[in-house]
Coordinates of C-alpha atoms and ligand atoms in Angstrom, one line a residue:
M59 CA 120.6 -8.3 -50.7
Q60 CA 117.7 -6.0 -50.9
D61 CA 117.1 -6.3 -47.2
L62 CA 120.7 -5.3 -46.6
D63 CA 120.4 -2.3 -48.8
E64 CA 117.3 -1.3 -47.0
L65 CA 119.0 -1.7 -43.6
R66 CA 121.9 0.5 -44.7
K67 CA 119.5 3.2 -45.7
K68 CA 117.5 2.8 -42.5
I69 CA 120.6 3.1 -40.4
D70 CA 121.8 6.2 -42.3
K71 CA 118.4 7.9 -41.9
A72 CA 118.1 7.0 -38.2
V73 CA 121.6 8.2 -37.4
A74 CA 121.1 11.5 -39.2
E75 CA 118.1 12.2 -37.1
I76 CA 119.8 11.8 -33.8
K77 CA 120.9 14.8 -31.8
S78 CA 122.5 13.4 -28.6
S79 CA 125.2 10.8 -27.8
K80 CA 122.8 9.2 -25.4
N81 CA 120.2 8.6 -28.0
L82 CA 122.9 7.5 -30.5
H83 CA 123.9 4.8 -28.1
E84 CA 120.4 3.5 -27.8
M85 CA 120.2 3.5 -31.6
R86 CA 123.5 1.6 -31.8
M87 CA 122.1 -1.1 -29.6
K88 CA 119.0 -1.3 -31.7
F89 CA 121.1 -2.2 -34.8
L90 CA 124.4 -3.6 -33.4
G91 CA 123.4 -4.9 -30.0
K92 CA 123.2 -8.6 -29.2
S93 CA 119.5 -8.7 -30.1
G94 CA 119.8 -5.9 -32.6
E95 CA 118.7 -6.1 -36.2
I96 CA 122.2 -7.0 -37.7
S97 CA 122.5 -9.9 -35.2
A98 CA 119.0 -11.0 -36.2
L99 CA 120.1 -11.1 -39.8
M100 CA 123.1 -13.3 -38.8
K101 CA 120.7 -15.6 -37.1
Q102 CA 118.6 -15.9 -40.3
M103 CA 121.7 -17.2 -42.2
K104 CA 120.9 -20.8 -41.1
D105 CA 117.7 -20.6 -43.3
L106 CA 119.8 -19.9 -46.5
P107 CA 121.1 -22.6 -48.7
P108 CA 124.7 -23.4 -47.5
E109 CA 126.4 -22.2 -50.7
E110 CA 124.9 -18.7 -50.3
R111 CA 126.0 -18.4 -46.7
P112 CA 129.6 -17.3 -47.0
K113 CA 128.8 -14.6 -49.5
T114 CA 125.8 -13.3 -47.4
G115 CA 127.9 -13.6 -44.2
K116 CA 130.5 -11.3 -45.8
L117 CA 127.9 -8.8 -46.8
I118 CA 126.4 -8.7 -43.4
N119 CA 129.9 -8.3 -41.8
A120 CA 130.6 -5.5 -44.2
I121 CA 127.4 -3.7 -43.2
R122 CA 128.2 -4.3 -39.5
E123 CA 131.7 -2.7 -40.0
W124 CA 130.2 0.1 -41.9
A125 CA 127.6 0.7 -39.3
E126 CA 130.1 0.6 -36.5
K127 CA 132.3 3.2 -38.2
R128 CA 129.2 5.3 -38.9
F129 CA 128.2 5.2 -35.2
D130 CA 131.7 5.8 -34.0
S131 CA 132.4 8.8 -36.1
Y132 CA 129.0 10.3 -35.4
E133 CA 129.4 9.7 -31.7
K134 CA 132.7 11.6 -31.8
E135 CA 131.1 14.5 -33.5
L136 CA 128.2 14.6 -31.1
K137 CA 130.4 14.3 -28.0
A138 CA 132.6 17.2 -29.3
I139 CA 129.4 19.3 -29.7
E140 CA 128.1 18.3 -26.3
L141 CA 131.4 19.1 -24.6
N142 CA 131.4 22.5 -26.2
Q143 CA 127.9 23.1 -25.1
K144 CA 128.9 22.2 -21.5
Y145 CA 131.9 24.6 -21.7
E146 CA 129.5 27.3 -22.9
Q147 CA 127.2 26.7 -20.0
E148 CA 129.9 26.6 -17.4
K149 CA 131.7 29.6 -18.8
I150 CA 132.8 32.1 -16.2
D151 CA 134.0 35.6 -17.1
V152 CA 137.1 36.0 -15.0
T153 CA 137.3 39.6 -15.8
L154 CA 134.0 40.3 -13.9
P155 CA 134.7 41.8 -10.5
G156 CA 134.2 39.2 -7.8
I157 CA 131.6 39.2 -5.0
R158 CA 133.5 40.1 -1.9
N159 CA 132.7 38.4 1.4
K160 CA 132.0 41.1 3.9
K161 CA 134.2 40.7 6.8
G162 CA 133.1 41.8 10.2
S163 CA 135.4 43.7 12.6
Y164 CA 135.7 43.8 16.3
H165 CA 133.7 46.3 18.3
P166 CA 136.1 48.8 20.1
D167 CA 134.7 47.4 23.4
T168 CA 135.7 43.9 22.4
L169 CA 139.2 45.1 21.3
V170 CA 139.7 46.8 24.7
I171 CA 138.4 43.9 26.7
N172 CA 140.7 41.5 24.7
E173 CA 143.7 43.7 25.2
L174 CA 143.0 44.1 29.0
V175 CA 142.5 40.4 29.3
N176 CA 145.9 39.8 27.6
I177 CA 147.6 42.4 29.8
F178 CA 146.2 41.0 33.0
A179 CA 146.5 37.4 32.0
G180 CA 150.2 38.1 31.6
M181 CA 150.2 39.2 35.3
G182 CA 148.6 36.0 36.4
F183 CA 144.9 37.1 36.6
E184 CA 142.2 34.5 35.9
I185 CA 138.9 35.5 34.2
F186 CA 135.6 35.2 36.1
E187 CA 132.3 36.1 34.5
G188 CA 129.4 36.7 36.9
P189 CA 125.7 36.9 36.1
E190 CA 124.1 40.0 34.7
I191 CA 120.9 39.4 36.7
E192 CA 122.1 39.6 40.3
N193 CA 120.8 39.5 43.8
D194 CA 120.6 42.7 45.8
Y195 CA 123.0 41.0 48.2
Y196 CA 125.9 40.6 45.7
N197 CA 125.4 43.9 43.9
F198 CA 125.1 46.0 47.1
T199 CA 124.8 44.5 50.6
A200 CA 127.9 42.3 50.5
L201 CA 129.8 45.2 49.0
N202 CA 129.2 47.1 52.2
T203 CA 126.3 49.0 50.7
P204 CA 123.2 47.9 52.8
K205 CA 119.7 49.0 51.9
D206 CA 119.8 52.3 53.8
H207 CA 123.3 53.3 52.5
P208 CA 123.4 56.6 50.7
A209 CA 125.9 55.3 48.2
R210 CA 123.1 53.3 46.6
D211 CA 122.0 56.6 45.1
M212 CA 125.3 56.7 43.1
Q213 CA 123.9 54.0 40.9
D214 CA 120.3 54.2 39.5
T215 CA 119.3 50.6 39.5
F216 CA 117.0 48.6 37.3
Y217 CA 115.2 46.5 39.9
L218 CA 113.5 43.3 38.9
S219 CA 111.1 41.2 40.9
G220 CA 111.9 40.3 44.5
D221 CA 115.6 40.7 45.4
L222 CA 116.7 40.5 41.8
L223 CA 118.2 43.4 39.8
L224 CA 120.4 44.0 36.7
R225 CA 123.9 44.4 38.1
T226 CA 125.0 48.0 38.3
Q227 CA 128.7 47.0 38.6
T228 CA 130.9 44.1 37.9
S229 CA 132.1 44.4 41.6
A230 CA 129.3 42.0 42.4
G231 CA 131.5 39.3 40.9
Q232 CA 134.1 40.0 43.6
I233 CA 131.8 38.5 46.3
R234 CA 130.9 35.5 44.2
V235 CA 134.7 34.8 43.8
M236 CA 135.6 35.4 47.4
E237 CA 132.8 33.2 48.7
N238 CA 134.0 30.3 46.7
K239 CA 137.8 30.6 46.7
K240 CA 140.3 31.0 49.4
P241 CA 143.2 33.4 48.8
P242 CA 145.4 33.9 47.0
I243 CA 142.9 35.4 44.6
K244 CA 143.7 37.2 41.4
I245 CA 140.7 37.6 39.1
L246 CA 139.6 39.8 36.3
S247 CA 135.9 40.2 35.6
P248 CA 134.7 41.8 32.4
G249 CA 131.0 42.2 31.6
K250 CA 127.9 44.3 30.9
V251 CA 126.3 46.4 33.6
Y252 CA 123.1 48.3 33.7
R253 CA 121.9 51.6 35.1
S254 CA 118.8 53.6 34.6
D255 CA 120.6 56.5 33.0
D256 CA 120.4 57.7 29.4
D257 CA 121.9 60.9 28.1
A258 CA 124.7 62.1 25.9
T259 CA 127.4 60.6 28.2
H260 CA 125.4 57.7 29.8
S261 CA 124.0 54.6 28.4
P262 CA 121.6 52.2 30.2
M263 CA 123.9 49.4 29.3
F264 CA 127.7 49.6 29.3
S265 CA 130.7 47.4 30.0
Q266 CA 133.1 47.3 32.9
M267 CA 136.2 45.4 33.9
E268 CA 136.7 44.5 37.5
G269 CA 139.9 43.3 39.1
L270 CA 140.5 41.8 42.5
V271 CA 143.7 40.6 44.3
V272 CA 143.6 39.1 47.7
D273 CA 146.6 37.6 49.5
K274 CA 148.8 38.0 52.5
G275 CA 150.6 41.3 52.6
I276 CA 148.9 43.1 49.7
T277 CA 149.3 46.9 49.9
L278 CA 148.3 50.0 48.0
C279 CA 151.9 49.9 46.5
D280 CA 151.0 46.6 44.8
L281 CA 148.0 48.3 43.3
K282 CA 150.1 51.3 42.2
G283 CA 152.7 49.1 40.6
M284 CA 150.1 47.0 38.7
L285 CA 148.3 50.1 37.5
D286 CA 151.6 51.6 36.2
E287 CA 152.1 48.5 34.2
F288 CA 148.6 48.5 32.9
A289 CA 148.8 52.2 31.9
R290 CA 152.0 51.7 30.0
K291 CA 150.7 48.7 28.1
I292 CA 147.3 50.1 27.2
F293 CA 148.2 53.8 26.6
G294 CA 151.8 53.6 25.7
E295 CA 155.3 53.8 27.2
G296 CA 156.0 56.8 29.4
V297 CA 152.4 57.0 30.7
K298 CA 152.3 57.3 34.5
T299 CA 149.5 57.0 37.0
R300 CA 148.5 59.0 40.0
L301 CA 146.0 58.2 42.8
R302 CA 143.5 60.7 44.2
P303 CA 141.5 60.0 47.4
S304 CA 137.9 59.0 46.7
Y305 CA 135.1 57.0 48.2
F306 CA 133.6 53.6 47.5
P307 CA 131.8 51.7 50.2
F308 CA 133.6 48.4 49.4
T309 CA 137.2 49.8 49.5
E310 CA 139.1 51.6 52.3
P311 CA 141.0 53.6 51.4
S312 CA 139.4 54.3 48.0
V313 CA 141.2 56.1 45.1
E314 CA 140.4 57.5 41.8
V315 CA 143.2 56.6 39.3
D316 CA 144.4 59.1 36.7
V317 CA 146.9 58.4 33.9
S318 CA 149.2 61.1 32.5
C319 CA 147.8 62.5 29.3
F320 CA 149.1 60.4 26.5
E321 CA 148.1 63.0 23.9
C322 CA 150.2 65.9 25.2
G323 CA 152.5 64.0 27.5
G324 CA 151.2 65.9 30.6
K325 CA 151.6 69.5 29.3
G326 CA 147.8 70.1 29.1
C327 CA 145.6 69.8 26.0
R328 CA 142.0 69.4 25.0
L329 CA 141.8 65.7 25.8
C330 CA 143.0 66.2 29.4
K331 CA 141.2 69.6 29.7
G332 CA 144.5 71.3 30.3
T333 CA 145.2 69.3 33.5
G334 CA 147.7 66.8 32.1
W335 CA 145.8 64.0 33.7
I336 CA 142.9 61.8 32.6
E337 CA 140.7 59.9 35.1
V338 CA 140.4 56.2 34.1
L339 CA 139.2 54.1 36.9
G340 CA 138.2 53.6 40.6
A341 CA 140.1 51.4 43.0
G342 CA 141.1 50.8 46.6
M343 CA 142.0 48.4 49.3
V344 CA 139.2 45.9 49.8
N345 CA 137.2 47.0 52.8
R346 CA 137.7 44.5 55.7
R347 CA 134.0 44.3 56.2
V348 CA 133.7 42.9 52.6
L349 CA 136.5 40.4 53.3
E350 CA 134.9 39.3 56.5
G351 CA 131.5 39.0 55.0
C352 CA 133.0 36.4 52.6
G353 CA 134.6 34.5 55.4
I354 CA 138.1 35.7 54.8
D355 CA 140.2 36.7 57.8
A356 CA 140.9 40.4 57.3
D357 CA 143.8 40.3 59.9
E358 CA 145.6 37.7 57.8
Y359 CA 144.7 38.8 54.3
T360 CA 144.4 42.1 52.5
G361 CA 143.5 42.9 48.9
F362 CA 143.0 45.6 46.3
A363 CA 140.2 46.0 43.8
F364 CA 139.7 48.1 40.7
G365 CA 136.9 48.8 38.3
M366 CA 136.9 50.6 35.0
G367 CA 134.4 51.5 32.3
I368 CA 135.3 49.8 29.0
E369 CA 133.7 52.5 26.8
R370 CA 135.7 55.2 28.5
I371 CA 138.9 53.4 27.9
A372 CA 137.9 52.7 24.2
M373 CA 137.0 56.4 23.7
L374 CA 140.3 57.5 25.1
K375 CA 142.3 54.9 23.3
Y376 CA 140.7 55.3 19.8
G377 CA 139.9 59.0 20.1
I378 CA 136.2 58.5 19.9
N379 CA 134.4 61.8 20.8
N380 CA 130.8 60.5 21.2
M381 CA 129.9 57.6 23.4
K382 CA 126.7 56.9 21.4
L383 CA 128.8 55.7 18.5
L384 CA 129.7 52.7 20.6
F385 CA 126.0 51.8 20.9
D386 CA 124.6 52.7 17.4
G387 CA 126.0 49.7 15.6
D388 CA 126.8 51.8 12.5
V389 CA 128.8 49.5 10.3
K390 CA 130.6 52.5 8.7
F391 CA 131.9 53.5 12.1
L392 CA 132.7 50.0 13.3
K393 CA 134.5 49.0 10.1
Q394 CA 137.4 51.3 11.1
F395 CA 138.4 49.0 13.9
K396 CA 140.5 46.1 13.0
G397 CA 141.7 43.8 15.7
Ligands
DAH1528 N1 132.1 49.5 41.0 C1 132.6 50.9 40.9 C2 131.6 51.6 39.9 O1 130.9 51.0 39.2 C3 134.0 50.9 40.3 C4 135.0 50.4 41.3 C5 135.6 51.3 42.1 C6 135.3 49.1 41.4 C7 136.5 50.9 43.1 C8 136.2 48.7 42.3 C9 136.8 49.6 43.1 O2 136.6 47.4 42.4 O3 137.7 49.1 44.0 O4 131.6 52.9 39.9

């Protein structure tokens, strides 16, 4: 009896000292587990005289029940406290302003390239991307611009070792396509080009978009019709094109293409410098020497080509007045363009 009383006190004291449900469980096992102290008492019953056993058994059972209740209710208490602590720790203040993910935006060049690709893909053009490090042959010679040709001076070239250079024009890709593909050919070739030129209106690296169509019976009229469609789509309905004679070694005849000023509708304004027209690209009928150099019969096939500066189109389209903005990478500037 005395032992039982001691045990009850012991349990009470032990429980009161416990601060976590995990420790409480360990303590429960110590007293109530299979090899716990209460079970040990039960086992000792066999040493008692038989007449004392029922009474003692009852007492031990009573203390077991009491202990179980004690542990149960204290466990509930501790778990509730612990849950609260967990909630406290995980608490978030939903009224705090969130941390916004910064979203990038497309560079105006990329927007223009994507738009051009869409327009021309709709007309059946395929995309070809040539290398930025080119051979002299593809960049010049095969484009009817041999080493002694004065037109080489039109483009200040970054020469690398041997015959290699940084391409000065995406026109180099025309040759790579025509060498590998028989007509009909209809390709669009966007990419970066390089020239040793750096001032307010020139950057040593910029982007161009080249187009090439070769098939039987292609004429300057086809070029004009396609340009009209392009001008309407990129600058807006009602925009017209006009061709002016020009010179490029790889086209004959060569033209400079103007679009009617989309700002003033052709009346004359600051954008078109009062002329009503804005120059946007160079083009022409592919010079037969270029076709022949690529093994294409120039009596059977003809073609047109065009090349435009992406930055120029972007500046016109988005009203950007300083080309350097396109190369500075200023996020405040770039953020304005959503694609
Ligand atoms: N490659 C020329 C340049 O960089 C642009 C050009 C003009 C491309 C006429 C063409 C073309 O394909 O037919 O100035």
